[in-house]
Coordinates of C-alpha atoms in Angstrom, one line a residue:
M1 CA 9.2 -54.2 25.7
P2 CA 6.5 -53.8 22.6
G3 CA 2.9 -53.8 23.2
R4 CA 0.8 -56.7 23.1
L5 CA -2.8 -57.4 22.4
I6 CA -4.5 -60.3 24.3
V7 CA -8.0 -60.9 23.2
A8 CA -10.0 -63.9 24.9
P9 CA -13.6 -64.5 25.9
A10 CA -14.7 -63.5 29.5
G11 CA -13.6 -65.8 32.2
A12 CA -10.7 -66.9 30.2
G13 CA -8.1 -65.6 32.8
K14 CA -7.0 -62.4 31.2
T15 CA -7.2 -60.4 34.6
A16 CA -5.4 -63.1 36.4
F17 CA -2.5 -63.1 33.8
V18 CA -2.4 -59.2 33.9
L19 CA -2.2 -59.0 37.7
E20 CA 0.4 -61.9 37.8
R21 CA 2.4 -60.0 35.2
A22 CA 2.0 -56.7 37.5
R23 CA 3.0 -58.7 40.4
Q24 CA 6.2 -59.9 39.1
T25 CA 7.1 -57.0 37.7
A26 CA 6.7 -54.9 41.0
R27 CA 8.5 -57.6 42.9
A28 CA 11.6 -56.7 40.8
W29 CA 11.2 -53.0 42.0
G30 CA 9.5 -52.1 38.5
R31 CA 7.1 -49.2 38.1
V32 CA 3.8 -50.8 37.4
R33 CA 0.4 -49.4 36.1
V34 CA -2.8 -51.4 35.4
V35 CA -5.8 -49.6 33.9
V36 CA -9.2 -51.0 34.5
G37 CA -12.8 -49.8 33.4
S38 CA -14.2 -48.6 36.8
S39 CA -13.4 -47.9 40.5
R40 CA -15.0 -51.2 41.5
Q41 CA -12.7 -53.3 39.1
A42 CA -9.7 -51.4 40.7
Q43 CA -10.8 -51.9 44.3
A44 CA -11.3 -55.8 43.5
G45 CA -7.8 -55.9 41.9
Y46 CA -6.0 -54.2 45.0
R47 CA -7.8 -56.8 47.1
R48 CA -6.5 -59.5 44.8
L49 CA -3.0 -58.2 45.0
A50 CA -3.1 -57.6 48.7
R51 CA -4.2 -61.3 49.3
D52 CA -1.2 -62.4 47.1
G53 CA 1.4 -60.3 49.0
A54 CA 2.1 -57.8 46.0
L55 CA 3.0 -54.2 46.7
G56 CA 3.9 -51.2 44.3
V57 CA 1.2 -51.9 41.8
R58 CA -1.0 -48.7 41.1
L59 CA -4.6 -49.7 39.6
H60 CA -6.3 -46.7 37.9
T61 CA -9.3 -45.9 35.7
L62 CA -8.4 -44.0 32.5
S63 CA -9.4 -40.9 34.3
G64 CA -7.2 -41.7 37.1
L65 CA -4.4 -42.4 35.0
A66 CA -5.0 -39.0 33.3
R67 CA -4.8 -37.5 36.8
E68 CA -1.3 -39.1 37.7
L69 CA 0.2 -37.9 34.4
L70 CA -0.9 -34.2 34.9
D71 CA 0.2 -34.5 38.5
L72 CA 3.6 -36.0 37.4
A73 CA 3.8 -33.3 34.5
A74 CA 3.1 -30.6 37.2
A75 CA 0.3 -29.3 34.9
P76 CA -2.5 -28.6 37.3
C77 CA -5.9 -28.9 36.0
T78 CA -9.2 -28.2 38.0
L79 CA -11.9 -30.7 37.5
L80 CA -15.4 -29.1 37.2
T81 CA -17.9 -30.9 39.2
D82 CA -21.4 -31.4 37.5
P83 CA -23.3 -28.7 39.0
I84 CA -20.3 -26.0 38.4
Q85 CA -20.1 -27.2 34.8
I86 CA -23.8 -26.6 34.3
R87 CA -23.6 -23.1 35.8
F88 CA -20.5 -22.2 33.8
L89 CA -22.3 -23.5 30.6
R90 CA -25.5 -21.5 31.8
A91 CA -23.3 -18.2 32.1
L92 CA -21.7 -18.9 28.5
V93 CA -25.0 -19.3 26.9
D94 CA -26.5 -16.3 28.4
Q95 CA -23.4 -14.1 27.1
A96 CA -23.8 -15.5 23.7
D97 CA -25.6 -13.8 20.8
L98 CA -27.7 -16.8 19.5
D99 CA -30.5 -16.5 16.9
Y100 CA -31.5 -20.1 16.1
Y101 CA -31.3 -21.3 19.8
A102 CA -32.5 -18.3 21.4
P103 CA -36.1 -19.8 21.9
L104 CA -34.4 -22.8 23.5
V105 CA -32.0 -21.5 26.0
R106 CA -34.4 -21.4 28.9
M107 CA -36.0 -24.7 28.2
P108 CA -35.5 -27.5 30.7
G109 CA -32.8 -29.7 29.3
F110 CA -31.0 -27.2 27.1
I111 CA -27.9 -26.8 28.9
R112 CA -27.4 -30.7 29.8
A113 CA -28.0 -31.4 26.1
L114 CA -25.1 -29.1 25.2
R115 CA -22.9 -30.4 28.0
D116 CA -23.7 -33.9 26.6
L117 CA -22.7 -32.8 23.1
F118 CA -19.3 -31.3 24.4
V119 CA -18.6 -34.3 26.1
E120 CA -19.3 -36.5 23.0
L121 CA -16.9 -34.1 20.7
T122 CA -14.3 -34.3 23.3
R123 CA -14.3 -38.1 23.5
A124 CA -14.2 -38.3 20.0
D125 CA -11.1 -36.0 19.9
V126 CA -12.7 -33.3 17.8
G127 CA -11.5 -30.0 18.7
P128 CA -13.2 -26.8 18.3
A129 CA -11.3 -25.9 14.9
D130 CA -12.0 -29.3 13.8
F131 CA -15.8 -29.0 14.5
A132 CA -16.0 -25.6 12.9
R133 CA -14.2 -26.9 9.7
Q134 CA -16.8 -29.9 9.4
V135 CA -19.7 -27.3 10.1
R136 CA -18.4 -25.1 7.2
G137 CA -18.2 -28.3 4.9
M138 CA -22.0 -28.8 5.6
G139 CA -22.8 -25.3 4.6
S140 CA -22.6 -23.4 7.7
E141 CA -26.2 -24.2 8.8
P142 CA -27.4 -21.6 11.5
R143 CA -28.1 -24.6 14.0
L144 CA -24.5 -26.0 13.5
A145 CA -22.8 -22.7 13.3
E146 CA -24.1 -21.6 16.6
L147 CA -23.2 -25.0 18.2
A148 CA -19.4 -24.6 16.8
R149 CA -19.3 -20.9 18.4
L150 CA -20.4 -22.1 21.7
Y151 CA -18.3 -25.1 21.7
A152 CA -15.0 -22.9 20.8
A153 CA -16.0 -20.4 23.5
Y154 CA -16.5 -23.1 26.1
R155 CA -13.3 -24.7 25.4
A156 CA -11.2 -21.5 25.1
E157 CA -12.8 -20.5 28.8
L158 CA -11.7 -23.7 30.3
D159 CA -8.1 -23.4 28.8
A160 CA -7.9 -19.9 29.9
R161 CA -8.8 -20.8 33.5
G162 CA -6.8 -24.1 33.9
W163 CA -10.1 -25.9 34.1
S164 CA -11.4 -29.4 32.7
D165 CA -14.6 -31.1 32.5
A166 CA -14.4 -34.9 32.9
A167 CA -14.1 -35.8 29.4
G168 CA -11.1 -33.2 29.1
L169 CA -9.0 -35.0 31.6
I170 CA -7.7 -37.5 29.1
P171 CA -7.0 -34.9 26.2
C172 CA -5.1 -32.9 28.8
A173 CA -2.9 -35.6 29.6
A174 CA -2.2 -36.7 26.0
R175 CA -1.1 -33.0 25.6
A176 CA 1.2 -33.5 28.5
L177 CA 2.9 -36.4 27.1
Q178 CA 3.3 -34.7 23.9
D179 CA 5.0 -31.8 25.6
D180 CA 7.2 -33.9 27.6
P181 CA 9.0 -37.0 26.1
A182 CA 10.2 -38.2 29.6
L183 CA 6.9 -38.3 31.0
A184 CA 6.1 -42.0 32.2
A185 CA 9.1 -43.1 30.1
D186 CA 10.4 -44.9 33.3
W187 CA 7.2 -47.1 33.7
D188 CA 8.3 -50.8 33.5
L189 CA 4.6 -52.1 32.6
L190 CA 1.4 -50.6 31.8
A191 CA -1.4 -53.0 31.4
V192 CA -4.8 -52.1 30.2
D193 CA -7.5 -54.8 31.1
G194 CA -11.2 -55.6 30.6
F195 CA -11.9 -53.2 27.7
T196 CA -13.9 -53.8 24.7
R197 CA -13.9 -50.3 23.1
F198 CA -12.3 -47.0 23.6
H199 CA -13.3 -43.4 22.8
A200 CA -10.8 -41.7 20.2
S201 CA -9.3 -39.5 23.0
E202 CA -8.5 -42.7 25.1
L203 CA -6.8 -44.2 22.1
T204 CA -4.7 -41.2 21.6
L205 CA -3.7 -41.4 25.4
L206 CA -2.7 -45.1 25.0
R207 CA -1.0 -44.8 21.8
L208 CA 1.4 -42.2 23.2
L209 CA 2.0 -44.2 26.3
S210 CA 2.8 -47.3 24.2
Q211 CA 5.6 -45.3 22.5
R212 CA 7.3 -44.9 25.9

């Protein structure tokens, strides 16, 4: 079935339509996934489906969808908790030979600002090589060149250890889809409900799934 985009104002019945379609597909023993914006929405959807007597529908957030895909692909990926990620970044910065940011590395908030930047780059689907190329195009200013070096080191260490931060789960799942054309190809319905915008990495994941 080709993809369909349904746009309507809030309260127009989009979620009811999606859940009814999911219910009908599941009753025919179909494999159904519904992706929503939050865990609270997923819980509300499950309650609604249970009330109407539907089984076999899985409701996910996008991160939950990525985790299921990685499990199906047998591609283990250890998710870093926030405190461990901060300690990991601290160790990485301590080992780096920094000049421009040397006066800042011990200031409160530097590590969290670095973490937020890396999350933004990952969600925007900007890899270390892409970021480094953009920095060179802007003249390789030291403030940007050191960030590019830290970002490359961070991502390389995560990949080497089989770790992921929360933002990296979705790109990991997208790579699993690219590596395995059969992954999720037997799903009968994938519905994505209640979103008004997506990060670039999320769009990449959904585009790959829509081609199944």
